[in-house]
Amino acid sequence: MGIAVSRDRPTFAGILLGAASFKPQLALLLPLALSAGRYWKSAAASALTVLALSLTSVIFFGAEVWREFLDSTGFAHQMLDLGLVPYFKMASVFAGMRLCGSALPAAYIAQSIATVLAAGAVVWIWRGPGDLSIKAAAVLAATPLATPFVLDYDLLILAPAIGLLAVKLAETHPLPWEGTVLVLAAALPLVVRPIAEYTHLGVSPVVTAALLAVIARRCRAECFRSEVRLSPGFDPSAS
């Protein structure tokens, strides 16, 4: 919702997006998206909201909670490295690599590549002329690819992306495989854990990447249409 109103009500949008800081690994790409799209008011409001929430927590619970939070990051890293949260419950590239027996360095390298590619896709889409619905879908779809610590239930973040993309596809003539990707993405939160547990295959990154590819394709089509409309020889009455 925050992204949806960022053009008309940028400050309110920033407040909503700043509230996502309660789970920071799922808000990883928001600063990049807002910066790439030049939504500076939303970015500033988001940063101030995070600061206000942090100060409020200090007022009500004391500075000790932040010291404990910072101390817990080391343990969280150990949980990830040692698989204290079973990898079949996770939906990241890192977990998928560990599930299939990859060494820890290889898993981190694969995750780093996925993070860079996901971030690059978001920046490219947000710099383009596509409407906010497709841009919002891009951030939501790229988020599970960008963080190593994403659990299967976090994949519900894909639901709005699927809905927004479905509306876009309904306005045009989608390719058959695009509809298939939407169906697979919708089923993903229900099936990703049992598939990973019994086959040791992390399918979530594959499906999520396919969803992001569909979104990028739609954005590219919109960019092409915008370029055609702006070309000197374009005749609107002929379209």
Short mmCIF file of C-alpha atoms in Angstrom, two decimals:
data_model
loop_
_atom_site.label_atom_id
_atom_site.label_comp_id
_atom_site.label_asym_id
_atom_site.label_seq_id
_atom_site.Cartn_x
_atom_site.Cartn_y
_atom_site.Cartn_z
CA MET A 1 0.00 0.00 0.00
CA GLY A 2 2.86 2.36 0.78
CA ILE A 3 4.24 2.09 -2.74
CA ALA A 4 0.79 2.42 -4.27
CA VAL A 5 0.31 5.91 -2.81
CA SER A 6 3.92 7.10 -3.08
CA ARG A 7 3.19 9.28 -6.10
CA ASP A 8 0.11 11.08 -4.77
CA ARG A 9 0.84 11.01 -1.02
CA PRO A 10 4.62 10.57 -0.70
CA THR A 11 4.88 11.41 3.00
CA PHE A 12 2.11 9.01 4.01
CA ALA A 13 3.68 6.38 1.77
CA GLY A 14 7.02 6.82 3.51
CA ILE A 15 5.40 6.38 6.92
CA LEU A 16 3.80 3.12 5.80
CA LEU A 17 7.04 1.84 4.31
CA GLY A 18 9.00 2.84 7.40
CA ALA A 19 6.68 0.69 9.47
CA ALA A 20 8.04 -2.32 7.55
CA SER A 21 11.26 -1.95 9.54
CA PHE A 22 9.87 -4.33 12.17
CA LYS A 23 11.17 -7.06 9.85
CA PRO A 24 14.18 -5.36 8.25
CA GLN A 25 15.29 -8.26 6.05
CA LEU A 26 12.03 -7.90 4.12
CA ALA A 27 12.52 -4.15 3.67
CA LEU A 28 16.02 -4.52 2.24
CA LEU A 29 15.17 -3.32 -1.26
CA LEU A 30 12.86 -0.43 -0.36
CA PRO A 31 15.60 2.24 -0.06
CA LEU A 32 17.00 1.19 -3.45
CA ALA A 33 13.57 1.31 -5.08
CA LEU A 34 12.67 4.72 -3.70
CA SER A 35 16.06 6.15 -4.64
CA ALA A 36 15.96 4.71 -8.16
CA GLY A 37 12.47 6.09 -8.67
CA ARG A 38 13.46 9.47 -7.17
CA TYR A 39 10.76 9.32 -4.53
CA TRP A 40 12.84 11.42 -2.18
CA LYS A 41 9.97 12.58 0.03
CA SER A 42 8.87 9.00 0.60
CA ALA A 43 12.45 7.94 1.32
CA ALA A 44 12.90 10.75 3.85
CA ALA A 45 9.57 10.04 5.54
CA SER A 46 10.45 6.36 5.70
CA ALA A 47 13.82 7.06 7.33
CA LEU A 48 12.24 9.42 9.86
CA THR A 49 9.58 6.82 10.67
CA VAL A 50 12.24 4.22 11.38
CA LEU A 51 14.05 6.70 13.61
CA ALA A 52 10.83 7.61 15.44
CA LEU A 53 9.95 3.96 16.04
CA SER A 54 13.47 3.30 17.32
CA LEU A 55 13.34 6.23 19.72
CA THR A 56 9.89 5.16 20.91
CA SER A 57 11.21 1.71 21.73
CA VAL A 58 14.02 3.29 23.78
CA ILE A 59 11.53 5.48 25.66
CA PHE A 60 9.25 2.58 26.57
CA PHE A 61 11.73 -0.27 26.96
CA GLY A 62 15.11 1.38 27.51
CA ALA A 63 18.33 1.33 25.53
CA GLU A 64 19.08 -2.17 26.79
CA VAL A 65 16.74 -3.70 24.22
CA TRP A 66 18.90 -2.30 21.44
CA ARG A 67 22.07 -3.65 23.01
CA GLU A 68 20.43 -7.06 23.25
CA PHE A 69 19.23 -6.77 19.67
CA LEU A 70 22.74 -6.01 18.41
CA ASP A 71 24.16 -8.83 20.52
CA SER A 72 21.62 -11.23 19.03
CA THR A 73 22.80 -10.63 15.47
CA GLY A 74 25.78 -12.89 16.03
CA PHE A 75 23.53 -15.69 17.21
CA ALA A 76 21.24 -15.14 14.23
CA HIS A 77 24.26 -15.56 11.96
CA GLN A 78 25.13 -18.82 13.72
CA MET A 79 21.56 -20.03 13.32
CA LEU A 80 21.88 -19.50 9.59
CA ASP A 81 25.33 -21.09 9.27
CA LEU A 82 24.59 -24.13 11.42
CA GLY A 83 21.06 -24.73 10.21
CA LEU A 84 19.54 -24.29 13.65
CA VAL A 85 16.44 -23.25 11.74
CA PRO A 86 16.07 -26.24 9.39
CA TYR A 87 16.86 -25.23 5.84
CA PHE A 88 13.73 -26.90 4.49
CA LYS A 89 11.70 -24.29 6.38
CA MET A 90 13.50 -21.50 4.54
CA ALA A 91 12.94 -20.16 1.03
CA SER A 92 16.15 -18.33 0.18
CA VAL A 93 18.87 -19.03 -2.35
CA PHE A 94 21.25 -19.65 0.56
CA ALA A 95 18.96 -22.29 2.07
CA GLY A 96 18.41 -23.92 -1.31
CA MET A 97 22.15 -24.28 -1.81
CA ARG A 98 22.64 -25.74 1.67
CA LEU A 99 19.76 -28.17 1.13
CA CYS A 100 21.44 -29.67 -1.92
CA GLY A 101 24.71 -30.12 -0.03
CA SER A 102 26.68 -27.03 -1.04
CA ALA A 103 29.45 -25.80 1.22
CA LEU A 104 28.87 -22.68 3.29
CA PRO A 105 31.09 -20.39 1.15
CA ALA A 106 29.37 -21.53 -2.06
CA ALA A 107 25.96 -20.88 -0.51
CA TYR A 108 26.97 -17.37 0.50
CA ILE A 109 28.43 -16.66 -2.95
CA ALA A 110 25.21 -17.82 -4.63
CA GLN A 111 23.15 -15.71 -2.24
CA SER A 112 25.33 -12.67 -2.88
CA ILE A 113 24.87 -13.06 -6.64
CA ALA A 114 21.11 -13.42 -6.20
CA THR A 115 20.99 -10.32 -4.00
CA VAL A 116 22.89 -8.22 -6.53
CA LEU A 117 20.75 -9.43 -9.44
CA ALA A 118 17.49 -8.86 -7.54
CA ALA A 119 18.61 -5.38 -6.51
CA GLY A 120 19.68 -4.61 -10.07
CA ALA A 121 16.31 -5.70 -11.44
CA VAL A 122 14.47 -3.50 -8.94
CA VAL A 123 16.63 -0.47 -9.76
CA TRP A 124 16.14 -0.98 -13.51
CA ILE A 125 12.37 -1.35 -13.18
CA TRP A 126 12.01 1.64 -10.86
CA ARG A 127 14.04 3.87 -13.16
CA GLY A 128 11.72 3.03 -16.05
CA PRO A 129 8.35 4.56 -16.98
CA GLY A 130 6.22 1.65 -15.75
CA ASP A 131 3.31 2.38 -13.46
CA LEU A 132 3.53 1.94 -9.71
CA SER A 133 1.64 -1.35 -9.66
CA ILE A 134 4.30 -3.13 -11.71
CA LYS A 135 7.05 -1.44 -9.68
CA ALA A 136 5.46 -2.54 -6.41
CA ALA A 137 5.18 -6.09 -7.74
CA ALA A 138 8.88 -6.02 -8.61
CA VAL A 139 9.96 -5.09 -5.08
CA LEU A 140 7.72 -7.75 -3.54
CA ALA A 141 8.91 -10.48 -5.90
CA ALA A 142 12.59 -9.57 -5.58
CA THR A 143 12.61 -9.46 -1.78
CA PRO A 144 12.73 -13.25 -1.13
CA LEU A 145 15.66 -13.47 -3.54
CA ALA A 146 17.61 -10.67 -1.86
CA THR A 147 17.82 -11.97 1.71
CA PRO A 148 19.31 -15.22 3.03
CA PHE A 149 16.89 -15.40 5.95
CA VAL A 150 13.39 -15.80 4.56
CA LEU A 151 11.02 -18.47 5.84
CA ASP A 152 8.31 -20.24 3.90
CA TYR A 153 5.52 -18.21 5.51
CA ASP A 154 7.30 -15.00 4.46
CA LEU A 155 6.42 -15.95 0.89
CA LEU A 156 2.98 -14.50 1.53
CA ILE A 157 4.69 -11.26 0.51
CA LEU A 158 4.24 -12.55 -3.04
CA ALA A 159 0.44 -12.43 -2.83
CA PRO A 160 0.08 -8.70 -3.63
CA ALA A 161 2.66 -9.05 -6.42
CA ILE A 162 0.67 -11.91 -7.95
CA GLY A 163 -2.55 -9.90 -7.73
CA LEU A 164 -1.02 -6.78 -9.26
CA LEU A 165 0.59 -8.77 -12.05
CA ALA A 166 -2.61 -10.70 -12.75
CA VAL A 167 -4.44 -7.42 -13.34
CA LYS A 168 -1.71 -6.34 -15.75
CA LEU A 169 -1.82 -9.62 -17.64
CA ALA A 170 -5.60 -9.43 -17.90
CA GLU A 171 -5.26 -6.10 -19.73
CA THR A 172 -3.13 -7.66 -22.46
CA HIS A 173 -2.59 -11.05 -24.07
CA PRO A 174 -0.30 -12.97 -21.70
CA LEU A 175 1.96 -15.73 -22.90
CA PRO A 176 0.94 -19.22 -21.68
CA TRP A 177 4.01 -19.57 -19.48
CA GLU A 178 3.24 -16.29 -17.71
CA GLY A 179 -0.04 -17.68 -16.38
CA THR A 180 1.76 -20.85 -15.32
CA VAL A 181 4.29 -18.82 -13.34
CA LEU A 182 1.47 -17.00 -11.53
CA VAL A 183 -0.17 -20.29 -10.54
CA LEU A 184 3.13 -21.75 -9.31
CA ALA A 185 3.92 -18.60 -7.33
CA ALA A 186 0.47 -18.66 -5.73
CA ALA A 187 0.94 -22.27 -4.65
CA LEU A 188 4.51 -21.76 -3.45
CA PRO A 189 3.84 -20.97 0.26
CA LEU A 190 1.82 -24.19 0.55
CA VAL A 191 4.20 -26.60 -1.16
CA VAL A 192 7.72 -25.22 -0.75
CA ARG A 193 8.33 -26.75 2.69
CA PRO A 194 7.24 -30.35 1.96
CA ILE A 195 9.10 -30.31 -1.36
CA ALA A 196 12.28 -29.11 0.35
CA GLU A 197 11.91 -31.53 3.27
CA TYR A 198 11.41 -34.67 1.20
CA THR A 199 13.43 -33.94 -1.94
CA HIS A 200 16.13 -31.57 -0.59
CA LEU A 201 15.35 -29.20 -3.44
CA GLY A 202 14.77 -25.53 -2.76
CA VAL A 203 12.34 -24.60 -5.53
CA SER A 204 11.32 -21.24 -4.11
CA PRO A 205 14.13 -19.16 -5.69
CA VAL A 206 13.42 -20.66 -9.12
CA VAL A 207 9.71 -19.82 -9.01
CA THR A 208 10.32 -16.40 -7.46
CA ALA A 209 12.94 -15.57 -10.09
CA ALA A 210 10.49 -16.61 -12.81
CA LEU A 211 7.87 -14.30 -11.30
CA LEU A 212 10.36 -11.43 -11.29
CA ALA A 213 11.21 -12.23 -14.92
CA VAL A 214 7.53 -11.93 -15.90
CA ILE A 215 7.36 -8.57 -14.13
CA ALA A 216 10.55 -7.39 -15.86
CA ARG A 217 9.14 -8.48 -19.23
CA ARG A 218 5.97 -6.47 -18.59
CA CYS A 219 8.05 -3.45 -17.61
CA ARG A 220 10.14 -3.78 -20.76
CA ALA A 221 6.96 -3.88 -22.85
CA GLU A 222 5.73 -0.69 -21.18
CA CYS A 223 9.09 0.98 -21.83
CA PHE A 224 8.85 0.03 -25.50
CA ARG A 225 5.32 1.41 -25.80
CA SER A 226 6.44 4.66 -24.16
CA GLU A 227 9.33 5.01 -26.60
CA VAL A 228 6.99 4.39 -29.55
CA ARG A 229 4.54 7.05 -28.34
CA LEU A 230 7.38 9.56 -27.99
CA SER A 231 8.83 8.84 -31.43
CA PRO A 232 8.32 11.66 -34.00
CA GLY A 233 6.46 9.47 -36.50
CA PHE A 234 3.96 7.99 -34.04
CA ASP A 235 0.31 8.43 -35.03
CA PRO A 236 -2.04 7.82 -32.04
CA SER A 237 -5.03 7.36 -34.34
CA ALA A 238 -3.35 4.37 -35.94
CA SER A 239 -3.03 2.45 -32.65
#
